[in-house]
XYZ file of C-alpha atoms in Angstrom:
257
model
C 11.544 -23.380 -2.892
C 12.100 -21.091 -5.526
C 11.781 -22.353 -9.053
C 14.810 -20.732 -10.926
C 17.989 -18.693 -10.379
C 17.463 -14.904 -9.272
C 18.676 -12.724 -11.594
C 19.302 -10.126 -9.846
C 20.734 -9.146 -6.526
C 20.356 -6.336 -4.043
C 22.332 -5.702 -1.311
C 21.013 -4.015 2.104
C 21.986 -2.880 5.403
C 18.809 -2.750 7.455
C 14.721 -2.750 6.516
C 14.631 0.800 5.766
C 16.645 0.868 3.070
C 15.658 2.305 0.198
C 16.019 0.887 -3.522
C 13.203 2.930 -5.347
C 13.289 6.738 -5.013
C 11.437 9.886 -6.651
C 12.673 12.395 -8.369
C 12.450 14.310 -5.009
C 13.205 12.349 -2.594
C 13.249 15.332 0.158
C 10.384 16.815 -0.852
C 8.331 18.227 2.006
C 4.800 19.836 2.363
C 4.256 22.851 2.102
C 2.948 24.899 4.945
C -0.195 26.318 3.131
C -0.578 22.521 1.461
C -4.165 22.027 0.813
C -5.480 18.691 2.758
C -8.988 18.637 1.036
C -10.337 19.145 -2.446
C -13.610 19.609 -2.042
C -13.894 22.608 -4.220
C -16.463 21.829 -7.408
C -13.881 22.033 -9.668
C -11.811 20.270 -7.358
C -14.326 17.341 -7.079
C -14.356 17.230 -10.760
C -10.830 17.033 -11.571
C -10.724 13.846 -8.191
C -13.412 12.276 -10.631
C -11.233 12.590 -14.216
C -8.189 11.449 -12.059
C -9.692 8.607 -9.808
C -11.123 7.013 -13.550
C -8.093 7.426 -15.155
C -5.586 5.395 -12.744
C -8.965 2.962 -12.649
C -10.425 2.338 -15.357
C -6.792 3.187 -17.798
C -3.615 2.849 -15.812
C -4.896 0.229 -13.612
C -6.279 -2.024 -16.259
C -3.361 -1.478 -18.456
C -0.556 -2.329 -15.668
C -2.706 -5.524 -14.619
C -2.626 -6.790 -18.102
C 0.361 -6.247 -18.836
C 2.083 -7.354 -15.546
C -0.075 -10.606 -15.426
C -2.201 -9.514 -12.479
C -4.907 -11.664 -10.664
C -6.661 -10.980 -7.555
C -7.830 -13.426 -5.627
C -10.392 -13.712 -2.172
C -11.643 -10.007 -2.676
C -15.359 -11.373 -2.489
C -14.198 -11.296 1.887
C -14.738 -6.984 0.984
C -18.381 -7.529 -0.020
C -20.043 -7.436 3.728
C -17.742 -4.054 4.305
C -19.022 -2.230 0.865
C -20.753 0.497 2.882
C -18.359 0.643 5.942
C -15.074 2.149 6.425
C -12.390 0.097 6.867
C -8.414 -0.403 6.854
C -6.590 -2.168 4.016
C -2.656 -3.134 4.639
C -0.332 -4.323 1.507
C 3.202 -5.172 1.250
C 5.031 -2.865 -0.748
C 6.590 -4.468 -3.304
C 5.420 -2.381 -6.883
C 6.514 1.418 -7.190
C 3.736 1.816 -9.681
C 1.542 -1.440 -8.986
C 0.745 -0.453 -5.289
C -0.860 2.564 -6.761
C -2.644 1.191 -9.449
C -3.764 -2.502 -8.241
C -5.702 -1.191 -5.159
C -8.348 0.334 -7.870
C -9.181 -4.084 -8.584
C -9.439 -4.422 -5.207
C -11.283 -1.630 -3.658
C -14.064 -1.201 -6.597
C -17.469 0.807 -6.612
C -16.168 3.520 -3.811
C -13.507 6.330 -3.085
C -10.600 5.378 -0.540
C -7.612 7.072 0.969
C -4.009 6.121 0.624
C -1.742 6.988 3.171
C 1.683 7.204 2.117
C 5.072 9.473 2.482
C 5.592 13.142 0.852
C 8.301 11.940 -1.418
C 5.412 10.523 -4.042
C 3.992 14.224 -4.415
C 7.586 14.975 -5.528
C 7.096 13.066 -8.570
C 6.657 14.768 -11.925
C 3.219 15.083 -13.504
C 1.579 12.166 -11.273
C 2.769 13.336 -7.688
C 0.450 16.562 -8.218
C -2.337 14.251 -9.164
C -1.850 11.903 -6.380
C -3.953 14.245 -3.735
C -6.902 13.793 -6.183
C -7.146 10.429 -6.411
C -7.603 10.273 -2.801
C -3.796 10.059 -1.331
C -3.303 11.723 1.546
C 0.515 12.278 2.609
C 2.279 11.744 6.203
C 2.668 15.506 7.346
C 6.025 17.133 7.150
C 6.318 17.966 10.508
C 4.661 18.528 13.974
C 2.212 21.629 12.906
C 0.637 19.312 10.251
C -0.472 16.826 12.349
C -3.551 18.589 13.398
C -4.517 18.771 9.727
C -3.313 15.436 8.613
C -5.588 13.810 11.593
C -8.393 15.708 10.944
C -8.917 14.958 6.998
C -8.810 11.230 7.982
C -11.427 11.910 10.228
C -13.379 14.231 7.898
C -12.598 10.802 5.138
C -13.377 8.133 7.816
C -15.868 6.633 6.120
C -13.816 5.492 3.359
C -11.578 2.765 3.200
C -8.213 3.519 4.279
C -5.180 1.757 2.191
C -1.878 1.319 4.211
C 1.340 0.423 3.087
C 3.224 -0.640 6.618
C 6.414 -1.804 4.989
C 6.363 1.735 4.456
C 9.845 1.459 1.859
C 9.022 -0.117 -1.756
C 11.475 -3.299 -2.400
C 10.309 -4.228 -5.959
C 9.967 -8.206 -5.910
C 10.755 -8.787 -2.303
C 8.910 -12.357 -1.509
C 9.289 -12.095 2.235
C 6.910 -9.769 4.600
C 9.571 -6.883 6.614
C 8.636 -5.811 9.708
C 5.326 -3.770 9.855
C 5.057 -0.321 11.503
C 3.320 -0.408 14.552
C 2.141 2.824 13.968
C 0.462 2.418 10.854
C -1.943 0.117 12.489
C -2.598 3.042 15.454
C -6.010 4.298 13.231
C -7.839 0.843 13.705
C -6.745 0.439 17.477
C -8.344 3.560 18.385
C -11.275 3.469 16.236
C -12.225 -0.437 16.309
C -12.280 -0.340 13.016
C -12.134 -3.501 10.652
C -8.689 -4.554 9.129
C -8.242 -6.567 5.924
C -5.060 -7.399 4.341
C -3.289 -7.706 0.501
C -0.408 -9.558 -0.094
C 1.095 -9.445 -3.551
C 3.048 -13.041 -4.335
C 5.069 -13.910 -7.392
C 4.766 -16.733 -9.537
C 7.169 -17.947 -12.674
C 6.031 -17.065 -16.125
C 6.853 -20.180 -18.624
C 7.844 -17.668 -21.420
C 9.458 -14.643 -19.318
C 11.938 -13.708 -16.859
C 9.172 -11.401 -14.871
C 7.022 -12.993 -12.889
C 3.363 -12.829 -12.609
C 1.572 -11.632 -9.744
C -1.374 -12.617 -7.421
C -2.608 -10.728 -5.251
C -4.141 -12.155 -2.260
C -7.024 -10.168 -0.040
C -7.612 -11.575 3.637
C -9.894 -10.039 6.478
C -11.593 -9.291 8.732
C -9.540 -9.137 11.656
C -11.049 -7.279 14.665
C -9.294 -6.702 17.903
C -10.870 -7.330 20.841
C -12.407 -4.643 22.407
C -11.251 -5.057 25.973
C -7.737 -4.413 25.388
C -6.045 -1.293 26.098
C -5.258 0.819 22.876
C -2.021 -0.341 22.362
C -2.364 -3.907 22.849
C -5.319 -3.487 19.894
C -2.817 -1.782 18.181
C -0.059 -4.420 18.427
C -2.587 -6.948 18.148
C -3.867 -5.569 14.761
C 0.184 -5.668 14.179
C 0.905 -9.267 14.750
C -2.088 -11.057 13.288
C -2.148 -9.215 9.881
C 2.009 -10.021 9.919
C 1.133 -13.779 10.610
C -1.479 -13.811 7.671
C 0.954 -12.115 4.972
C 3.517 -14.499 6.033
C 1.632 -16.593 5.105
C 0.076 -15.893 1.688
C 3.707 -14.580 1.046
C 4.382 -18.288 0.939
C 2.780 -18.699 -2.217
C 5.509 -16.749 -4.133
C 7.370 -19.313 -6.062
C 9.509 -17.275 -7.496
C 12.122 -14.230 -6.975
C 13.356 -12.308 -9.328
C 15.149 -9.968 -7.164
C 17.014 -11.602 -4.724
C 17.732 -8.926 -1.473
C 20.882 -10.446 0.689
C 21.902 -8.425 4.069
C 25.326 -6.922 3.831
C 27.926 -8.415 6.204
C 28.962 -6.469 9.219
């Protein structure tokens, strides 16, 4: 039960509604768009940018947005293995920023759409601090697949929600295709679930940010059934932590009709 009235409210018509948008929204790969930076001055310029968001932005947003993180010690046995990471998408800037506290010591990829390159200033940085963006059409694919295998042993961090609803205290529905890069590599999935809690002296609430995991499928299922299996049980466990938000301060209501 929520602690206090919402003070704000957001209409919607289905999950994939939109309420936080770039710049440029439309914005679309190019077709010479350069998957890998692995160029020395390239690899230089991933360092500055990787610190910055994680030792500056990062520390800066989590103090000032009341941040903690709890469970993260269940990372610790996978510190030299790939792995896949899913969050709820609930912080434009905060799902950028946060996964730096979580995923410490090691690069990792971030999977996300082509409309964040479109920002100013940051979307051009984006592809050096490891983000790696959905292709903008068929031809890319063959690229896009093969810098996550080229980057498999990192951890891979997953937004399945895959549109931001600042606040939102419920879990949407969760691709099933995000979770098709475990399935077919038997890979280990963790989970992040950001909650909300009531500050006593402000309107914004704090967060905590909740890290769960391992979950394996089993291996005699057929690639799909891992897939959907990966699906359902890191659903059920964000569901779950998502319980601990006391506190909305958005309130999203379905449109009638």
């Amino acid at each position: 039960m929520f602690t206090k009235k919402m003070p704000t409210t957001r209409f919607y018509d289905s999950f994939a509604d939109d309420f936080v948008e770039s710049s440029d929204q439309e914005y679309e790969l190019p077709r010479d768009y350069q998957w890998l930076r692995d160029k020395p001055w390239q690899k230089i310029a991933s360092f500055l940018t990787t610190f910055a968001l994680a030792k500056v932005l990062a520390a800066g947003y989590r103090l000032l947005y009341h941040v903690r993180i709890k469970n993260k010690q269940v990372l610790k046995a996978y510190r030299k293995q790939s792995y896949y990471l899913y969050g709820n998408h609930t912080q434009p800037q905060g799902d950028a920023f946060m996964p730096f506290h979580v995923i410490t010591g090691r690069k990792f990829a971030t999977i996300v759409s082509p409309s964040n390159l479109g920002i100013p200033i940051l979307g051009k940085l984006l592809p050096y601090a490891g983000v790696i963006p959905t292709p903008s059409d068929k031809d890319q694919m063959k690229a896009f697949l093969t810098t996550l295998k080229i980057r498999a042993q990192e951890p891979v961090l997953i937004y399945p929600e895959e549109h931001v609803w600042p606040y939102y205290t419920e879990i949407r529905p969760l691709s099933l295709t995000a979770f098709h890069y475990p399935a077919a590599r038997n890979a280990a999935v963790f989970c992040m679930t950001t909650t909300y809690q009531k500050r006593r002296f402000s309107k914004r609430p704090k967060q905590t940010i909740y890290v769960d995991g391992p979950f394996l499928a089993p291996s005699d299922l057929s690639l799909r059934e891992r897939q959907r299996y990966l699906q359902e049980v890191v659903a059920k466990q964000m569901k779950a932590r998502a319980k601990q938000s006391t506190y909305a301060y958005i309130s999203y209501e379905r449109r009638n009709g």
